[in-house]
């Protein structure tokens, strides 16, 4: 490369670095966020003291052994949070936290959830409260096996999976299980629930054969009703109008 071109390239790189530095250090976004409550601050202290960031992420930053928890408050029930933070899960150790400590973690996750959507997407995330209200409204018309399967799904699977949309989990993705029957046979779905997918961070469900069939009945019902249900949940809104790199 000619010496003049090298100097020009270096000047452009230095200029870009200076401009980027100015943008980063003049960003006042943090000043516009609500201050953490004393309970949420206690939760943040517990988050760091238990080294949660070694496995989990906020806004994609952290370890990649567990899911991104930026918006976990919107999908975790208190009962499930109690179970995770006391007895743990297959890939996660038991911490045996007290009720007061779990209250603090719950408050911290709720505060983080209010800061925005942690995973970039062009389509707005589904309103989970509306989603489950729609599903519950249809429960009386479901086959009895699908009703039981929905209850099991909410208890076992909603930490990672959200019906009708894929959920980013660090380097992995929890797929949309309303379309799983398009990708896997009944035998393959049953095998996945029985053995898990350790390479993707999914543990076995430890459900017996009858309960696994009930969950599959729920998958089959969602698959058949998917278009109608999505229209009720999402309405006509299809796109957030954002480029792929933008956070909402």
PDB file of C-alpha atoms in Angstrom:
ATOM      1  CA  UNK A   1       0.000   0.000   0.000  1.00  0.00           C
ATOM      2  CA  UNK A   2       1.275   3.479  -0.820  1.00  0.00           C
ATOM      3  CA  UNK A   3       2.560   5.447   2.154  1.00  0.00           C
ATOM      4  CA  UNK A   4       0.002   8.218   1.542  1.00  0.00           C
ATOM      5  CA  UNK A   5      -2.879   5.729   1.529  1.00  0.00           C
ATOM      6  CA  UNK A   6      -1.599   4.206   4.778  1.00  0.00           C
ATOM      7  CA  UNK A   7      -1.558   7.601   6.456  1.00  0.00           C
ATOM      8  CA  UNK A   8      -5.060   8.347   5.215  1.00  0.00           C
ATOM      9  CA  UNK A   9      -6.338   4.996   6.478  1.00  0.00           C
ATOM     10  CA  UNK A  10      -4.706   5.557   9.867  1.00  0.00           C
ATOM     11  CA  UNK A  11      -6.211   9.040  10.089  1.00  0.00           C
ATOM     12  CA  UNK A  12      -9.682   7.660   9.301  1.00  0.00           C
ATOM     13  CA  UNK A  13      -9.320   4.943  11.946  1.00  0.00           C
ATOM     14  CA  UNK A  14      -8.180   7.426  14.602  1.00  0.00           C
ATOM     15  CA  UNK A  15     -11.032   9.775  13.702  1.00  0.00           C
ATOM     16  CA  UNK A  16     -13.566   6.950  13.927  1.00  0.00           C
ATOM     17  CA  UNK A  17     -12.139   5.963  17.342  1.00  0.00           C
ATOM     18  CA  UNK A  18     -12.386   9.532  18.645  1.00  0.00           C
ATOM     19  CA  UNK A  19     -15.967   9.947  17.386  1.00  0.00           C
ATOM     20  CA  UNK A  20     -17.036   6.604  18.857  1.00  0.00           C
ATOM     21  CA  UNK A  21     -15.404   7.462  22.192  1.00  0.00           C
ATOM     22  CA  UNK A  22     -17.256  10.780  22.267  1.00  0.00           C
ATOM     23  CA  UNK A  23     -20.587   9.085  21.577  1.00  0.00           C
ATOM     24  CA  UNK A  24     -20.037   6.455  24.273  1.00  0.00           C
ATOM     25  CA  UNK A  25     -19.000   8.861  27.017  1.00  0.00           C
ATOM     26  CA  UNK A  26     -21.663  11.460  26.206  1.00  0.00           C
ATOM     27  CA  UNK A  27     -24.492   8.905  26.321  1.00  0.00           C
ATOM     28  CA  UNK A  28     -26.801   9.875  29.175  1.00  0.00           C
ATOM     29  CA  UNK A  29     -29.125   6.877  28.850  1.00  0.00           C
ATOM     30  CA  UNK A  30     -28.253   5.642  32.339  1.00  0.00           C
ATOM     31  CA  UNK A  31     -29.350   8.975  33.835  1.00  0.00           C
ATOM     32  CA  UNK A  32     -32.818   8.497  32.353  1.00  0.00           C
ATOM     33  CA  UNK A  33     -33.413   5.126  34.045  1.00  0.00           C
ATOM     34  CA  UNK A  34     -35.185   4.668  37.340  1.00  0.00           C
ATOM     35  CA  UNK A  35     -32.976   4.207  40.369  1.00  0.00           C
ATOM     36  CA  UNK A  36     -32.931   0.703  41.804  1.00  0.00           C
ATOM     37  CA  UNK A  37     -34.997   0.236  44.935  1.00  0.00           C
ATOM     38  CA  UNK A  38     -33.219  -0.938  48.112  1.00  0.00           C
ATOM     39  CA  UNK A  39     -34.639  -4.428  47.517  1.00  0.00           C
ATOM     40  CA  UNK A  40     -33.436  -4.474  43.887  1.00  0.00           C
ATOM     41  CA  UNK A  41     -30.006  -3.241  45.017  1.00  0.00           C
ATOM     42  CA  UNK A  42     -29.868  -6.196  47.409  1.00  0.00           C
ATOM     43  CA  UNK A  43     -30.748  -8.417  44.461  1.00  0.00           C
ATOM     44  CA  UNK A  44     -27.915  -6.944  42.410  1.00  0.00           C
ATOM     45  CA  UNK A  45     -25.517  -7.617  45.277  1.00  0.00           C
ATOM     46  CA  UNK A  46     -26.675 -11.241  45.379  1.00  0.00           C
ATOM     47  CA  UNK A  47     -26.332 -11.469  41.586  1.00  0.00           C
ATOM     48  CA  UNK A  48     -22.661 -10.509  41.834  1.00  0.00           C
ATOM     49  CA  UNK A  49     -21.847 -12.395  45.033  1.00  0.00           C
ATOM     50  CA  UNK A  50     -23.176 -15.633  43.501  1.00  0.00           C
ATOM     51  CA  UNK A  51     -21.329 -14.884  40.241  1.00  0.00           C
ATOM     52  CA  UNK A  52     -24.522 -15.218  38.177  1.00  0.00           C
ATOM     53  CA  UNK A  53     -22.908 -13.330  35.278  1.00  0.00           C
ATOM     54  CA  UNK A  54     -20.533 -16.258  34.742  1.00  0.00           C
ATOM     55  CA  UNK A  55     -23.425 -18.150  33.113  1.00  0.00           C
ATOM     56  CA  UNK A  56     -26.157 -15.570  32.404  1.00  0.00           C
ATOM     57  CA  UNK A  57     -26.310 -12.335  30.468  1.00  0.00           C
ATOM     58  CA  UNK A  58     -27.983  -8.953  30.547  1.00  0.00           C
ATOM     59  CA  UNK A  59     -28.322  -7.481  27.035  1.00  0.00           C
ATOM     60  CA  UNK A  60     -26.118 -10.286  25.735  1.00  0.00           C
ATOM     61  CA  UNK A  61     -23.186  -9.495  28.054  1.00  0.00           C
ATOM     62  CA  UNK A  62     -22.034 -12.263  30.380  1.00  0.00           C
ATOM     63  CA  UNK A  63     -21.516 -16.005  30.215  1.00  0.00           C
ATOM     64  CA  UNK A  64     -23.241 -18.292  27.756  1.00  0.00           C
ATOM     65  CA  UNK A  65     -24.034 -21.406  29.780  1.00  0.00           C
ATOM     66  CA  UNK A  66     -27.471 -20.074  30.733  1.00  0.00           C
ATOM     67  CA  UNK A  67     -30.137 -17.861  29.140  1.00  0.00           C
ATOM     68  CA  UNK A  68     -30.144 -14.081  28.840  1.00  0.00           C
ATOM     69  CA  UNK A  69     -32.134 -12.808  31.831  1.00  0.00           C
ATOM     70  CA  UNK A  70     -32.763  -9.201  30.751  1.00  0.00           C
ATOM     71  CA  UNK A  71     -36.470  -9.923  30.332  1.00  0.00           C
ATOM     72  CA  UNK A  72     -36.733 -13.049  32.491  1.00  0.00           C
ATOM     73  CA  UNK A  73     -39.169 -11.356  34.892  1.00  0.00           C
ATOM     74  CA  UNK A  74     -41.795 -11.402  32.169  1.00  0.00           C
ATOM     75  CA  UNK A  75     -41.683 -15.183  31.777  1.00  0.00           C
ATOM     76  CA  UNK A  76     -40.754 -16.506  35.239  1.00  0.00           C
ATOM     77  CA  UNK A  77     -43.460 -17.280  37.770  1.00  0.00           C
ATOM     78  CA  UNK A  78     -42.598 -16.883  41.445  1.00  0.00           C
ATOM     79  CA  UNK A  79     -43.056 -20.608  41.981  1.00  0.00           C
ATOM     80  CA  UNK A  80     -40.527 -21.374  39.249  1.00  0.00           C
ATOM     81  CA  UNK A  81     -38.102 -18.752  40.600  1.00  0.00           C
ATOM     82  CA  UNK A  82     -38.372 -20.319  44.074  1.00  0.00           C
ATOM     83  CA  UNK A  83     -37.553 -23.725  42.612  1.00  0.00           C
ATOM     84  CA  UNK A  84     -34.573 -22.490  40.583  1.00  0.00           C
ATOM     85  CA  UNK A  85     -32.990 -20.432  43.376  1.00  0.00           C
ATOM     86  CA  UNK A  86     -33.355 -23.141  46.004  1.00  0.00           C
ATOM     87  CA  UNK A  87     -33.051 -26.556  44.372  1.00  0.00           C
ATOM     88  CA  UNK A  88     -31.546 -25.381  41.072  1.00  0.00           C
ATOM     89  CA  UNK A  89     -32.006 -27.157  37.741  1.00  0.00           C
ATOM     90  CA  UNK A  90     -29.996 -29.852  35.980  1.00  0.00           C
ATOM     91  CA  UNK A  91     -27.407 -27.432  34.495  1.00  0.00           C
ATOM     92  CA  UNK A  92     -27.624 -25.000  37.436  1.00  0.00           C
ATOM     93  CA  UNK A  93     -26.496 -25.654  41.024  1.00  0.00           C
ATOM     94  CA  UNK A  94     -28.759 -25.291  44.049  1.00  0.00           C
ATOM     95  CA  UNK A  95     -28.250 -22.021  45.951  1.00  0.00           C
ATOM     96  CA  UNK A  96     -30.817 -22.670  48.692  1.00  0.00           C
ATOM     97  CA  UNK A  97     -31.707 -18.967  48.883  1.00  0.00           C
ATOM     98  CA  UNK A  98     -34.053 -17.716  51.575  1.00  0.00           C
ATOM     99  CA  UNK A  99     -37.427 -16.140  50.762  1.00  0.00           C
ATOM    100  CA  UNK A 100     -35.938 -12.706  51.461  1.00  0.00           C
ATOM    101  CA  UNK A 101     -33.067 -13.324  49.043  1.00  0.00           C
ATOM    102  CA  UNK A 102     -35.464 -14.562  46.355  1.00  0.00           C
ATOM    103  CA  UNK A 103     -37.586 -11.414  46.909  1.00  0.00           C
ATOM    104  CA  UNK A 104     -34.465  -9.352  46.210  1.00  0.00           C
ATOM    105  CA  UNK A 105     -33.505 -11.286  43.066  1.00  0.00           C
ATOM    106  CA  UNK A 106     -37.107 -11.014  41.831  1.00  0.00           C
ATOM    107  CA  UNK A 107     -37.063  -7.229  42.363  1.00  0.00           C
ATOM    108  CA  UNK A 108     -33.732  -6.912  40.535  1.00  0.00           C
ATOM    109  CA  UNK A 109     -34.917  -8.964  37.553  1.00  0.00           C
ATOM    110  CA  UNK A 110     -38.142  -6.922  37.410  1.00  0.00           C
ATOM    111  CA  UNK A 111     -36.114  -3.690  37.366  1.00  0.00           C
ATOM    112  CA  UNK A 112     -33.887  -5.026  34.571  1.00  0.00           C
ATOM    113  CA  UNK A 113     -36.960  -6.123  32.605  1.00  0.00           C
ATOM    114  CA  UNK A 114     -38.237  -2.532  32.623  1.00  0.00           C
ATOM    115  CA  UNK A 115     -35.030  -1.181  31.051  1.00  0.00           C
ATOM    116  CA  UNK A 116     -35.887  -2.539  27.589  1.00  0.00           C
ATOM    117  CA  UNK A 117     -35.722  -5.597  25.374  1.00  0.00           C
ATOM    118  CA  UNK A 118     -32.404  -7.380  25.742  1.00  0.00           C
ATOM    119  CA  UNK A 119     -32.379  -9.178  22.402  1.00  0.00           C
ATOM    120  CA  UNK A 120     -32.509  -7.281  19.118  1.00  0.00           C
ATOM    121  CA  UNK A 121     -35.513  -8.178  16.992  1.00  0.00           C
ATOM    122  CA  UNK A 122     -37.393  -6.686  14.077  1.00  0.00           C
ATOM    123  CA  UNK A 123     -40.708  -7.974  15.390  1.00  0.00           C
ATOM    124  CA  UNK A 124     -41.983  -6.717  18.740  1.00  0.00           C
ATOM    125  CA  UNK A 125     -41.991  -9.373  21.474  1.00  0.00           C
ATOM    126  CA  UNK A 126     -45.309 -10.911  22.324  1.00  0.00           C
ATOM    127  CA  UNK A 127     -47.217  -9.634  25.322  1.00  0.00           C
ATOM    128  CA  UNK A 128     -46.900 -12.720  27.535  1.00  0.00           C
ATOM    129  CA  UNK A 129     -49.810 -11.749  29.784  1.00  0.00           C
ATOM    130  CA  UNK A 130     -52.072 -11.393  26.752  1.00  0.00           C
ATOM    131  CA  UNK A 131     -50.656 -14.614  25.284  1.00  0.00           C
ATOM    132  CA  UNK A 132     -51.575 -16.701  28.318  1.00  0.00           C
ATOM    133  CA  UNK A 133     -54.969 -15.018  28.687  1.00  0.00           C
ATOM    134  CA  UNK A 134     -55.775 -16.010  25.091  1.00  0.00           C
ATOM    135  CA  UNK A 135     -54.596 -19.588  25.692  1.00  0.00           C
ATOM    136  CA  UNK A 136     -56.525 -19.831  28.965  1.00  0.00           C
ATOM    137  CA  UNK A 137     -59.666 -18.551  27.211  1.00  0.00           C
ATOM    138  CA  UNK A 138     -59.351 -21.423  24.727  1.00  0.00           C
ATOM    139  CA  UNK A 139     -58.611 -24.039  27.405  1.00  0.00           C
ATOM    140  CA  UNK A 140     -62.255 -25.202  27.800  1.00  0.00           C
ATOM    141  CA  UNK A 141     -62.380 -26.076  24.089  1.00  0.00           C
ATOM    142  CA  UNK A 142     -59.050 -27.924  24.103  1.00  0.00           C
ATOM    143  CA  UNK A 143     -58.879 -31.710  24.240  1.00  0.00           C
ATOM    144  CA  UNK A 144     -58.376 -32.769  27.867  1.00  0.00           C
ATOM    145  CA  UNK A 145     -54.848 -34.041  27.085  1.00  0.00           C
ATOM    146  CA  UNK A 146     -53.904 -30.648  25.607  1.00  0.00           C
ATOM    147  CA  UNK A 147     -55.264 -28.855  28.694  1.00  0.00           C
ATOM    148  CA  UNK A 148     -53.117 -31.018  30.957  1.00  0.00           C
ATOM    149  CA  UNK A 149     -50.170 -30.513  28.594  1.00  0.00           C
ATOM    150  CA  UNK A 150     -50.523 -26.733  28.784  1.00  0.00           C
ATOM    151  CA  UNK A 151     -50.357 -26.903  32.598  1.00  0.00           C
ATOM    152  CA  UNK A 152     -47.215 -29.068  32.405  1.00  0.00           C
ATOM    153  CA  UNK A 153     -45.675 -26.775  29.784  1.00  0.00           C
ATOM    154  CA  UNK A 154     -46.167 -23.708  31.978  1.00  0.00           C
ATOM    155  CA  UNK A 155     -44.638 -25.513  34.950  1.00  0.00           C
ATOM    156  CA  UNK A 156     -41.668 -27.090  33.159  1.00  0.00           C
ATOM    157  CA  UNK A 157     -40.810 -25.184  29.993  1.00  0.00           C
ATOM    158  CA  UNK A 158     -41.550 -21.460  30.229  1.00  0.00           C
ATOM    159  CA  UNK A 159     -38.214 -20.564  31.833  1.00  0.00           C
ATOM    160  CA  UNK A 160     -36.747 -20.837  28.330  1.00  0.00           C
ATOM    161  CA  UNK A 161     -39.600 -21.342  25.859  1.00  0.00           C
ATOM    162  CA  UNK A 162     -42.304 -18.846  24.891  1.00  0.00           C
ATOM    163  CA  UNK A 163     -45.200 -20.108  22.763  1.00  0.00           C
ATOM    164  CA  UNK A 164     -45.314 -18.630  19.241  1.00  0.00           C
ATOM    165  CA  UNK A 165     -41.854 -17.081  19.262  1.00  0.00           C
ATOM    166  CA  UNK A 166     -38.217 -18.152  19.506  1.00  0.00           C
ATOM    167  CA  UNK A 167     -36.278 -16.937  22.531  1.00  0.00           C
ATOM    168  CA  UNK A 168     -32.587 -16.099  22.486  1.00  0.00           C
ATOM    169  CA  UNK A 169     -30.507 -17.871  25.163  1.00  0.00           C
ATOM    170  CA  UNK A 170     -26.996 -16.519  24.711  1.00  0.00           C
ATOM    171  CA  UNK A 171     -25.380 -18.585  21.962  1.00  0.00           C
ATOM    172  CA  UNK A 172     -28.426 -20.872  21.781  1.00  0.00           C
ATOM    173  CA  UNK A 173     -32.083 -20.314  20.951  1.00  0.00           C
ATOM    174  CA  UNK A 174     -35.136 -21.836  22.579  1.00  0.00           C
ATOM    175  CA  UNK A 175     -37.287 -22.572  19.528  1.00  0.00           C
ATOM    176  CA  UNK A 176     -40.944 -21.821  18.974  1.00  0.00           C
ATOM    177  CA  UNK A 177     -42.641 -25.057  20.031  1.00  0.00           C
ATOM    178  CA  UNK A 178     -45.915 -24.248  18.279  1.00  0.00           C
ATOM    179  CA  UNK A 179     -44.093 -25.244  15.077  1.00  0.00           C
ATOM    180  CA  UNK A 180     -41.996 -28.100  16.481  1.00  0.00           C
ATOM    181  CA  UNK A 181     -44.170 -30.675  14.741  1.00  0.00           C
ATOM    182  CA  UNK A 182     -43.041 -29.254  11.385  1.00  0.00           C
ATOM    183  CA  UNK A 183     -39.425 -30.001  12.324  1.00  0.00           C
ATOM    184  CA  UNK A 184     -39.480 -33.169  14.425  1.00  0.00           C
ATOM    185  CA  UNK A 185     -41.392 -36.433  14.467  1.00  0.00           C
ATOM    186  CA  UNK A 186     -43.397 -37.454  17.537  1.00  0.00           C
ATOM    187  CA  UNK A 187     -40.643 -39.947  18.377  1.00  0.00           C
ATOM    188  CA  UNK A 188     -37.941 -37.270  18.135  1.00  0.00           C
ATOM    189  CA  UNK A 189     -39.938 -34.857  20.325  1.00  0.00           C
ATOM    190  CA  UNK A 190     -40.415 -37.583  22.932  1.00  0.00           C
ATOM    191  CA  UNK A 191     -36.698 -38.420  22.825  1.00  0.00           C
ATOM    192  CA  UNK A 192     -35.802 -34.744  23.302  1.00  0.00           C
ATOM    193  CA  UNK A 193     -38.078 -34.452  26.345  1.00  0.00           C
ATOM    194  CA  UNK A 194     -36.705 -37.701  27.763  1.00  0.00           C
ATOM    195  CA  UNK A 195     -32.978 -37.137  27.201  1.00  0.00           C
ATOM    196  CA  UNK A 196     -32.791 -33.373  26.819  1.00  0.00           C
ATOM    197  CA  UNK A 197     -30.258 -31.697  24.587  1.00  0.00           C
ATOM    198  CA  UNK A 198     -27.190 -31.169  26.814  1.00  0.00           C
ATOM    199  CA  UNK A 199     -25.171 -29.606  23.981  1.00  0.00           C
ATOM    200  CA  UNK A 200     -27.804 -26.844  23.769  1.00  0.00           C
ATOM    201  CA  UNK A 201     -28.269 -26.465  27.516  1.00  0.00           C
ATOM    202  CA  UNK A 202     -31.634 -28.239  27.675  1.00  0.00           C
ATOM    203  CA  UNK A 203     -32.082 -30.720  30.553  1.00  0.00           C
ATOM    204  CA  UNK A 204     -34.420 -33.747  30.476  1.00  0.00           C
ATOM    205  CA  UNK A 205     -37.974 -32.982  31.587  1.00  0.00           C
ATOM    206  CA  UNK A 206     -38.216 -36.069  33.871  1.00  0.00           C
ATOM    207  CA  UNK A 207     -41.880 -36.465  32.869  1.00  0.00           C
ATOM    208  CA  UNK A 208     -43.355 -39.937  32.581  1.00  0.00           C
ATOM    209  CA  UNK A 209     -44.663 -41.211  29.242  1.00  0.00           C
ATOM    210  CA  UNK A 210     -48.260 -40.180  29.899  1.00  0.00           C
ATOM    211  CA  UNK A 211     -47.311 -36.604  30.764  1.00  0.00           C
ATOM    212  CA  UNK A 212     -44.974 -36.356  27.765  1.00  0.00           C
ATOM    213  CA  UNK A 213     -47.890 -37.332  25.543  1.00  0.00           C
ATOM    214  CA  UNK A 214     -50.000 -34.614  27.151  1.00  0.00           C
ATOM    215  CA  UNK A 215     -47.335 -31.997  26.389  1.00  0.00           C
ATOM    216  CA  UNK A 216     -47.207 -33.252  22.801  1.00  0.00           C
ATOM    217  CA  UNK A 217     -51.008 -32.924  22.629  1.00  0.00           C
ATOM    218  CA  UNK A 218     -50.591 -29.259  23.615  1.00  0.00           C
ATOM    219  CA  UNK A 219     -47.961 -28.821  20.887  1.00  0.00           C
ATOM    220  CA  UNK A 220     -50.343 -30.398  18.367  1.00  0.00           C
ATOM    221  CA  UNK A 221     -53.190 -28.118  19.439  1.00  0.00           C
ATOM    222  CA  UNK A 222     -51.015 -24.985  19.161  1.00  0.00           C
ATOM    223  CA  UNK A 223     -49.798 -26.148  15.752  1.00  0.00           C
ATOM    224  CA  UNK A 224     -53.325 -26.531  14.449  1.00  0.00           C
ATOM    225  CA  UNK A 225     -54.588 -23.241  15.898  1.00  0.00           C
ATOM    226  CA  UNK A 226     -51.398 -21.206  15.400  1.00  0.00           C
ATOM    227  CA  UNK A 227     -52.644 -18.713  12.796  1.00  0.00           C
ATOM    228  CA  UNK A 228     -55.863 -17.897  14.623  1.00  0.00           C
ATOM    229  CA  UNK A 229     -54.138 -17.635  18.005  1.00  0.00           C
ATOM    230  CA  UNK A 230     -51.368 -15.359  16.724  1.00  0.00           C
ATOM    231  CA  UNK A 231     -53.934 -13.015  15.222  1.00  0.00           C
ATOM    232  CA  UNK A 232     -55.656 -12.765  18.610  1.00  0.00           C
ATOM    233  CA  UNK A 233     -52.386 -12.314  20.504  1.00  0.00           C
ATOM    234  CA  UNK A 234     -50.479 -10.022  18.154  1.00  0.00           C
ATOM    235  CA  UNK A 235     -53.286  -8.457  16.139  1.00  0.00           C
ATOM    236  CA  UNK A 236     -52.253  -6.988  12.816  1.00  0.00           C
ATOM    237  CA  UNK A 237     -48.891  -5.733  14.093  1.00  0.00           C
ATOM    238  CA  UNK A 238     -46.199  -7.611  12.199  1.00  0.00           C
ATOM    239  CA  UNK A 239     -43.011  -5.563  12.376  1.00  0.00           C
ATOM    240  CA  UNK A 240     -41.402  -3.078  14.722  1.00  0.00           C
ATOM    241  CA  UNK A 241     -39.817  -1.378  11.717  1.00  0.00           C
ATOM    242  CA  UNK A 242     -36.342  -1.722  13.205  1.00  0.00           C
ATOM    243  CA  UNK A 243     -33.125  -2.794  11.504  1.00  0.00           C
ATOM    244  CA  UNK A 244     -31.690  -6.056  12.806  1.00  0.00           C
ATOM    245  CA  UNK A 245     -29.031  -4.320  14.898  1.00  0.00           C
ATOM    246  CA  UNK A 246     -31.391  -2.004  16.788  1.00  0.00           C
ATOM    247  CA  UNK A 247     -32.633  -2.691  20.301  1.00  0.00           C
ATOM    248  CA  UNK A 248     -36.202  -1.835  21.178  1.00  0.00           C
TER     249      UNK A 248
END
